Tab-separated table of C-alpha atoms in Angstrom:
chain	number	residue	atom	x	y	z
A	1	MET	CA	6.474	20.678	16.732
A	2	GLY	CA	8.225	18.434	19.269
A	3	ALA	CA	5.176	18.233	21.545
A	4	TYR	CA	2.956	17.488	18.546
A	5	LEU	CA	5.221	14.639	17.430
A	6	ILE	CA	5.247	13.141	20.912
A	7	ARG	CA	1.441	13.243	21.102
A	8	ARG	CA	1.091	11.645	17.689
A	9	LEU	CA	3.588	8.908	18.509
A	10	LEU	CA	1.799	8.176	21.775
A	11	ALA	CA	-1.492	7.985	19.884
A	12	LEU	CA	-0.025	5.179	17.758
A	13	VAL	CA	0.147	2.869	20.781
A	14	PRO	CA	-3.613	2.283	21.330
A	15	THR	CA	-4.181	2.204	17.563
A	16	LEU	CA	-1.635	-0.571	17.084
A	17	PHE	CA	-2.938	-2.419	20.144
A	18	PHE	CA	-6.531	-2.614	18.939
A	19	ALA	CA	-5.514	-3.287	15.326
A	20	SER	CA	-3.207	-6.148	16.283
A	21	LEU	CA	-5.816	-7.593	18.646
A	22	ILE	CA	-8.475	-7.592	15.922
A	23	VAL	CA	-6.159	-9.285	13.405
A	24	PHE	CA	-4.886	-11.768	16.010
A	25	LEU	CA	-8.435	-12.906	16.756
A	26	THR	CA	-9.844	-12.652	13.224
A	27	ILE	CA	-7.270	-14.910	11.561
A	28	ARG	CA	-8.064	-17.612	14.118
A	29	MET	CA	-11.781	-17.364	13.336
A	30	ILE	CA	-11.295	-18.285	9.668
A	31	PRO	CA	-12.719	-21.774	9.010
A	32	GLY	CA	-10.018	-24.412	8.949
A	33	ASP	CA	-7.480	-25.430	11.550
A	34	VAL	CA	-3.743	-25.254	10.907
A	35	ILE	CA	-3.326	-28.551	12.780
A	36	ASP	CA	-5.704	-30.291	10.359
A	37	LEU	CA	-3.771	-28.810	7.423
A	38	MET	CA	-0.463	-30.032	8.792
A	39	LEU	CA	-1.771	-33.548	9.366
A	40	ALA	CA	-3.837	-33.709	6.161
A	41	GLN	CA	-1.336	-36.110	4.566
A	42	ASN	CA	-1.411	-38.414	7.573
A	43	ASP	CA	-4.538	-40.555	7.303
A	44	VAL	CA	-3.856	-42.317	10.587
A	45	ALA	CA	-3.340	-39.200	12.688
A	46	SER	CA	-5.164	-39.593	15.974
A	47	SER	CA	-6.646	-36.977	18.239
A	48	GLN	CA	-3.664	-37.513	20.531
A	49	ASP	CA	-1.314	-36.623	17.667
A	50	LYS	CA	-3.282	-33.453	17.050
A	51	ASP	CA	-3.204	-32.503	20.729
A	52	SER	CA	0.535	-33.112	20.892
A	53	LEU	CA	1.201	-30.977	17.826
A	54	ARG	CA	-1.104	-28.240	19.122
A	55	ALA	CA	0.769	-28.197	22.446
A	56	ALA	CA	4.153	-28.152	20.682
A	57	LEU	CA	3.097	-25.068	18.692
A	58	GLY	CA	1.645	-23.333	21.756
A	59	LEU	CA	-1.875	-23.314	20.308
A	60	ASP	CA	-3.415	-25.173	23.226
A	61	GLU	CA	-3.344	-22.116	25.499
A	62	PRO	CA	-6.275	-19.655	25.793
A	63	LEU	CA	-6.347	-16.942	23.151
A	64	TRP	CA	-5.764	-14.148	25.658
A	65	ARG	CA	-2.594	-15.819	26.876
A	66	GLN	CA	-1.409	-16.457	23.327
A	67	TYR	CA	-1.940	-12.778	22.529
A	68	LEU	CA	-0.105	-11.559	25.609
A	69	THR	CA	2.799	-13.881	24.826
A	70	TRP	CA	2.946	-12.648	21.228
A	71	ALA	CA	2.574	-8.962	22.188
A	72	GLY	CA	5.300	-9.201	24.816
A	73	ALA	CA	7.684	-10.747	22.293
A	74	ALA	CA	6.704	-8.176	19.631
A	75	LEU	CA	7.635	-5.327	21.979
A	76	ARG	CA	11.129	-6.843	22.090
A	77	GLY	CA	11.245	-7.063	18.275
A	78	ASP	CA	10.423	-10.780	18.094
A	79	LEU	CA	7.392	-11.470	15.885
A	80	GLY	CA	7.495	-15.215	16.509
A	81	ARG	CA	8.283	-18.123	14.214
A	82	SER	CA	6.444	-19.569	11.237
A	83	LEU	CA	4.300	-22.565	12.133
A	84	TRP	CA	5.272	-24.348	8.925
A	85	GLU	CA	8.920	-23.457	8.347
A	86	ASN	CA	9.992	-22.755	11.941
A	87	ALA	CA	11.734	-19.674	10.535
A	88	SER	CA	11.778	-16.291	12.206
A	89	VAL	CA	8.880	-14.116	11.046
A	90	SER	CA	11.083	-11.033	11.373
A	91	THR	CA	13.645	-12.600	9.040
A	92	LEU	CA	10.994	-13.497	6.455
A	93	ILE	CA	9.586	-9.966	6.549
A	94	VAL	CA	13.035	-8.369	6.234
A	95	GLN	CA	13.666	-10.529	3.152
A	96	ARG	CA	10.365	-9.544	1.505
A	97	LEU	CA	10.041	-5.914	2.630
A	98	PRO	CA	12.518	-4.361	0.116
A	99	VAL	CA	10.553	-5.847	-2.805
A	100	THR	CA	7.242	-4.429	-1.577
A	101	PHE	CA	8.867	-1.096	-0.719
A	102	GLU	CA	10.362	-0.786	-4.212
A	103	PHE	CA	7.094	-1.818	-5.843
A	104	GLY	CA	5.005	0.558	-3.721
A	105	ALA	CA	7.416	3.478	-4.127
A	106	LEU	CA	7.422	3.138	-7.926
A	107	ALA	CA	3.612	2.807	-8.017
A	108	LEU	CA	3.235	5.884	-5.798
A	109	LEU	CA	5.658	7.829	-7.998
A	110	VAL	CA	3.631	6.930	-11.092
A	111	SER	CA	0.376	7.803	-9.326
A	112	ILE	CA	1.593	11.215	-8.159
A	113	SER	CA	3.348	12.142	-11.410
A	114	VAL	CA	0.498	11.145	-13.707
A	115	GLY	CA	-2.324	12.262	-11.417
A	116	ILE	CA	-1.000	15.737	-10.608
A	117	ALA	CA	0.291	16.437	-14.132
A	118	ILE	CA	-2.971	15.462	-15.829
A	119	GLY	CA	-5.039	17.140	-13.091
A	120	VAL	CA	-3.229	20.474	-13.565
A	121	PHE	CA	-3.488	20.221	-17.354
A	122	SER	CA	-7.193	19.411	-17.152
A	123	ALA	CA	-7.896	22.361	-14.855
A	124	VAL	CA	-5.913	24.854	-16.928
A	125	ARG	CA	-7.563	23.614	-20.143
A	126	GLN	CA	-11.049	23.385	-18.685
A	127	ASP	CA	-13.800	22.361	-21.117
A	128	THR	CA	-11.380	21.751	-23.982
A	129	VAL	CA	-10.771	18.505	-25.870
A	130	GLY	CA	-7.753	17.821	-23.655
A	131	ASP	CA	-9.857	18.290	-20.522
A	132	TYR	CA	-12.514	15.864	-21.748
A	133	ALA	CA	-9.828	13.329	-22.713
A	134	ALA	CA	-8.185	13.621	-19.269
A	135	ARG	CA	-11.499	13.204	-17.453
A	136	SER	CA	-12.362	10.200	-19.626
A	137	PHE	CA	-8.979	8.676	-18.795
A	138	SER	CA	-9.604	9.133	-15.070
A	139	LEU	CA	-13.037	7.513	-15.315
A	140	LEU	CA	-11.516	4.623	-17.258
A	141	MET	CA	-8.850	4.056	-14.609
A	142	LEU	CA	-11.477	4.276	-11.854
A	143	SER	CA	-13.579	1.631	-13.594
A	144	ILE	CA	-10.845	-0.899	-14.384
A	145	PRO	CA	-9.259	-2.782	-11.462
A	146	GLY	CA	-5.473	-2.922	-11.487
A	147	PHE	CA	-5.387	-6.707	-11.146
A	148	TRP	CA	-7.569	-7.043	-14.263
A	149	LEU	CA	-5.144	-4.900	-16.237
A	150	GLY	CA	-2.331	-7.025	-14.858
A	151	THR	CA	-3.999	-10.191	-16.112
A	152	LEU	CA	-4.437	-8.673	-19.575
A	153	VAL	CA	-0.778	-7.629	-19.692
A	154	MET	CA	0.275	-11.142	-18.744
A	155	VAL	CA	-1.960	-12.900	-21.296
A	156	PHE	CA	-2.533	-10.879	-24.469
A	157	PRO	CA	1.001	-9.629	-25.278
A	158	SER	CA	2.279	-13.203	-25.010
A	159	VAL	CA	-0.442	-14.363	-27.446
A	160	TRP	CA	-0.198	-11.476	-29.910
A	161	TRP	CA	3.498	-10.499	-29.855
A	162	ARG	CA	5.169	-13.448	-28.094
A	163	TRP	CA	6.247	-11.128	-25.281
A	164	SER	CA	5.593	-11.435	-21.574
A	165	PRO	CA	6.930	-9.529	-18.559
A	166	GLU	CA	9.990	-10.842	-16.763
A	167	LEU	CA	8.914	-13.550	-14.303
A	168	GLU	CA	12.211	-14.522	-12.672
A	169	PHE	CA	12.827	-11.972	-9.947
A	170	VAL	CA	16.335	-10.579	-9.515
A	171	GLY	CA	17.358	-8.342	-6.614
A	172	LEU	CA	17.852	-4.626	-7.186
A	173	PHE	CA	21.552	-4.741	-6.321
A	174	GLU	CA	22.206	-7.917	-8.320
A	175	ASP	CA	20.984	-6.606	-11.679
A	176	PRO	CA	19.252	-3.172	-11.483
A	177	LEU	CA	18.044	-3.152	-15.104
A	178	ARG	CA	16.567	-6.634	-14.959
A	179	ASN	CA	15.011	-5.896	-11.576
A	180	LEU	CA	13.441	-2.711	-12.905
A	181	GLY	CA	12.098	-4.596	-15.914
A	182	HIS	CA	10.308	-6.978	-13.560
A	183	VAL	CA	8.906	-4.420	-11.130
A	184	LEU	CA	8.167	-1.521	-13.474
A	185	VAL	CA	5.217	-3.042	-15.366
A	186	PRO	CA	3.093	-3.933	-12.296
A	187	ALA	CA	4.104	-0.635	-10.658
A	188	ILE	CA	2.834	1.319	-13.667
A	189	LEU	CA	-0.450	-0.615	-13.658
A	190	LEU	CA	-1.031	-0.027	-9.946
A	191	GLY	CA	0.088	3.598	-10.220
A	192	LEU	CA	-2.293	4.297	-13.106
A	193	SER	CA	-5.184	2.799	-11.140
A	194	LEU	CA	-4.434	5.068	-8.183
A	195	SER	CA	-3.700	8.146	-10.313
A	196	ALA	CA	-7.343	8.540	-11.338
A	197	VAL	CA	-8.486	9.747	-7.920
A	198	THR	CA	-5.405	11.965	-7.546
A	199	MET	CA	-6.076	13.499	-10.946
A	200	ARG	CA	-9.706	14.307	-10.186
A	201	MET	CA	-8.860	15.802	-6.786
A	202	THR	CA	-6.040	17.907	-8.290
A	203	ARG	CA	-8.324	19.193	-11.038
A	204	THR	CA	-11.089	20.115	-8.592
A	205	MET	CA	-8.769	21.964	-6.216
A	206	MET	CA	-6.926	23.735	-9.038
A	207	LEU	CA	-10.197	25.017	-10.488
A	208	GLU	CA	-11.148	26.370	-7.075
A	209	VAL	CA	-7.796	28.048	-6.483
A	210	LEU	CA	-7.580	29.537	-9.995
A	211	ARG	CA	-10.780	31.490	-9.251
A	212	GLN	CA	-9.343	33.078	-6.113
A	213	ASP	CA	-8.710	36.838	-5.965
A	214	TYR	CA	-4.958	36.544	-5.377
A	215	VAL	CA	-4.569	34.535	-8.597
A	216	ARG	CA	-6.396	37.195	-10.595
A	217	THR	CA	-4.231	39.836	-8.905
A	218	ALA	CA	-1.041	37.974	-9.827
A	219	ARG	CA	-2.143	37.816	-13.438
A	220	ALA	CA	-3.140	41.503	-13.423
A	221	LYS	CA	0.354	42.418	-12.177
A	222	GLY	CA	1.814	40.741	-15.265
A	223	LEU	CA	3.129	37.567	-13.634
A	224	GLY	CA	3.738	34.797	-16.162
A	225	GLU	CA	1.157	32.037	-16.513
A	226	GLY	CA	3.663	29.362	-15.505
A	227	ALA	CA	4.558	31.208	-12.301
A	228	VAL	CA	0.886	31.756	-11.493
A	229	ILE	CA	0.052	28.078	-11.927
A	230	PHE	CA	3.074	26.380	-10.367
A	231	ARG	CA	4.252	28.914	-7.778
A	232	HIS	CA	0.894	30.056	-6.433
A	233	ALA	CA	-2.054	27.942	-7.551
A	234	LEU	CA	-0.557	24.435	-7.441
A	235	LYS	CA	1.053	24.687	-4.005
A	236	ASN	CA	-2.128	26.046	-2.447
A	237	SER	CA	-4.229	23.287	-3.975
A	238	LEU	CA	-2.052	20.390	-2.838
A	239	ILE	CA	-3.193	19.943	0.786
A	240	PRO	CA	-6.279	17.832	-0.082
A	241	VAL	CA	-4.192	15.998	-2.692
A	242	VAL	CA	-1.490	15.162	-0.130
A	243	THR	CA	-4.203	13.950	2.244
A	244	LEU	CA	-5.531	11.701	-0.495
A	245	ILE	CA	-2.052	10.333	-1.196
A	246	GLY	CA	-1.745	9.418	2.489
A	247	LEU	CA	-5.057	7.595	2.329
A	248	GLN	CA	-3.803	5.624	-0.680
A	249	ALA	CA	-1.061	3.947	1.374
A	250	PRO	CA	-3.312	1.012	2.383
A	251	LEU	CA	-4.463	0.715	-1.238
A	252	LEU	CA	-0.835	0.328	-2.305
A	253	ILE	CA	-0.532	-2.666	0.005
A	254	GLY	CA	-3.922	-4.095	-0.978
A	255	GLY	CA	-3.216	-3.759	-4.679
A	256	ALA	CA	0.243	-5.196	-4.190
A	257	VAL	CA	-1.157	-8.427	-2.754
A	258	ILE	CA	-2.881	-9.372	-6.011
A	259	LEU	CA	-0.367	-7.921	-8.453
A	260	GLU	CA	2.527	-9.573	-6.628
A	261	GLN	CA	0.783	-12.895	-7.172
A	262	ILE	CA	0.171	-12.179	-10.857
A	263	PHE	CA	3.723	-11.011	-11.614
A	264	LEU	CA	5.405	-13.423	-9.169
A	265	LEU	CA	6.992	-10.703	-7.042
A	266	PRO	CA	8.360	-12.170	-3.792
A	267	GLY	CA	7.078	-9.332	-1.625
A	268	MET	CA	5.093	-9.029	1.574
A	269	GLY	CA	1.789	-9.264	-0.280
A	270	SER	CA	2.493	-12.769	-1.537
A	271	LEU	CA	3.938	-13.719	1.866
A	272	PHE	CA	0.730	-12.531	3.543
A	273	LEU	CA	-1.564	-14.320	1.092
A	274	ASP	CA	0.328	-17.610	1.349
A	275	ALA	CA	0.244	-17.348	5.151
A	276	VAL	CA	-3.526	-16.802	5.154
A	277	PHE	CA	-4.081	-19.919	3.042
A	278	ALA	CA	-1.743	-21.939	5.283
A	279	ARG	CA	-3.238	-20.460	8.501
A	280	ASP	CA	0.292	-19.420	9.518
A	281	TYR	CA	-0.879	-17.127	12.307
A	282	PRO	CA	2.475	-15.576	13.318
A	283	ILE	CA	3.262	-14.483	9.746
A	284	VAL	CA	-0.203	-12.986	9.188
A	285	THR	CA	-0.079	-11.015	12.426
A	286	GLY	CA	3.534	-9.947	11.904
A	287	VAL	CA	2.973	-8.727	8.346
A	288	PHE	CA	-0.115	-6.822	9.393
A	289	LEU	CA	1.768	-5.150	12.245
A	290	VAL	CA	4.519	-3.968	9.886
A	291	VAL	CA	1.955	-2.703	7.374
A	292	ALA	CA	-0.018	-0.906	10.096
A	293	VAL	CA	3.110	0.841	11.379
A	294	SER	CA	4.039	1.863	7.819
A	295	VAL	CA	0.585	3.314	7.139
A	296	LEU	CA	0.568	5.255	10.418
A	297	VAL	CA	4.028	6.675	9.748
A	298	ILE	CA	3.022	7.721	6.222
A	299	ASN	CA	-0.035	9.523	7.550
A	300	LEU	CA	2.125	11.265	10.165
A	301	LEU	CA	4.457	12.485	7.401
A	302	VAL	CA	1.416	13.704	5.452
A	303	ASP	CA	0.269	15.733	8.458
A	304	LEU	CA	3.732	17.270	8.805
A	305	ALA	CA	3.716	18.189	5.113
A	306	TYR	CA	0.735	20.489	5.721
A	307	GLY	CA	2.990	22.994	7.476
A	308	TYR	CA	5.215	23.252	4.399
A	309	LEU	CA	2.351	23.597	1.940
A	310	ASP	CA	0.388	26.101	4.035
A	311	PRO	CA	2.365	28.395	6.398
A	312	ARG	CA	-0.868	29.112	8.266
A	313	VAL	CA	-0.836	25.561	9.645
A	314	ARG	CA	0.750	25.469	13.080
A	315	TYR	CA	1.448	22.495	15.325
A	316	ALA	CA	0.809	23.416	18.924
């Protein structure tokens, strides 16, 4: 196990290098110059003013040197400073990260709970009314984007019932109930959108496992239906489901970007989107680096979970 972990951690290094290099270059290829944005209010700004500002921000150096400077600082834990606010990128991310983590964790909890529960029910009740209803629900959630549901929740309840979700964000430790009231609605919407794929994968794997010989043997020996389903069938069908949950980690971040904007959550998604519009290169690159590390760690934990779910899996 120790050697496997070391190899996996070493494999993260080239992955992060190429990912950060691609993002570092791509954000600078987007049309529009941050210097022009900063001087947009100054009608008399000369080319000399632009060159001076570019030199002050360190944007006059070649891209390869800018990247090496940024990468060297990132290895020391310094992700640079915002071009607009002159604030530490690390500080901004630390302020926003708990909001995104809470939002993503709640959405993932909803996705897993709903997806696995409905998937197991649908498999056990195959070709019944409940099975058809569950499959229809999964197709509906696959067809409807989470941000569209979020827009409906923001608009129609306020028109019909004079109710709208909480828009003034309060920290979790300041007022837990009010915080949960703000985060729970978008988390449920994102979780339901992601639960559809989890549900269909769980149903497919459960149907396959329930036809295995050892399941029929367990039933023939008089083992209760609940023990057959949850102790034997479910655990053996979860490896592909766990893999799918690991692959949903980037979708949690991607969905959070839009839903955080709709529900005014001050998380990393809104920080990233605002930085892209403002061409704040250090924030964009820093946020992406944190997200990339989080996704890689989640996938590593998913791989380690295989050994628990299937004793035949060994890490050499």
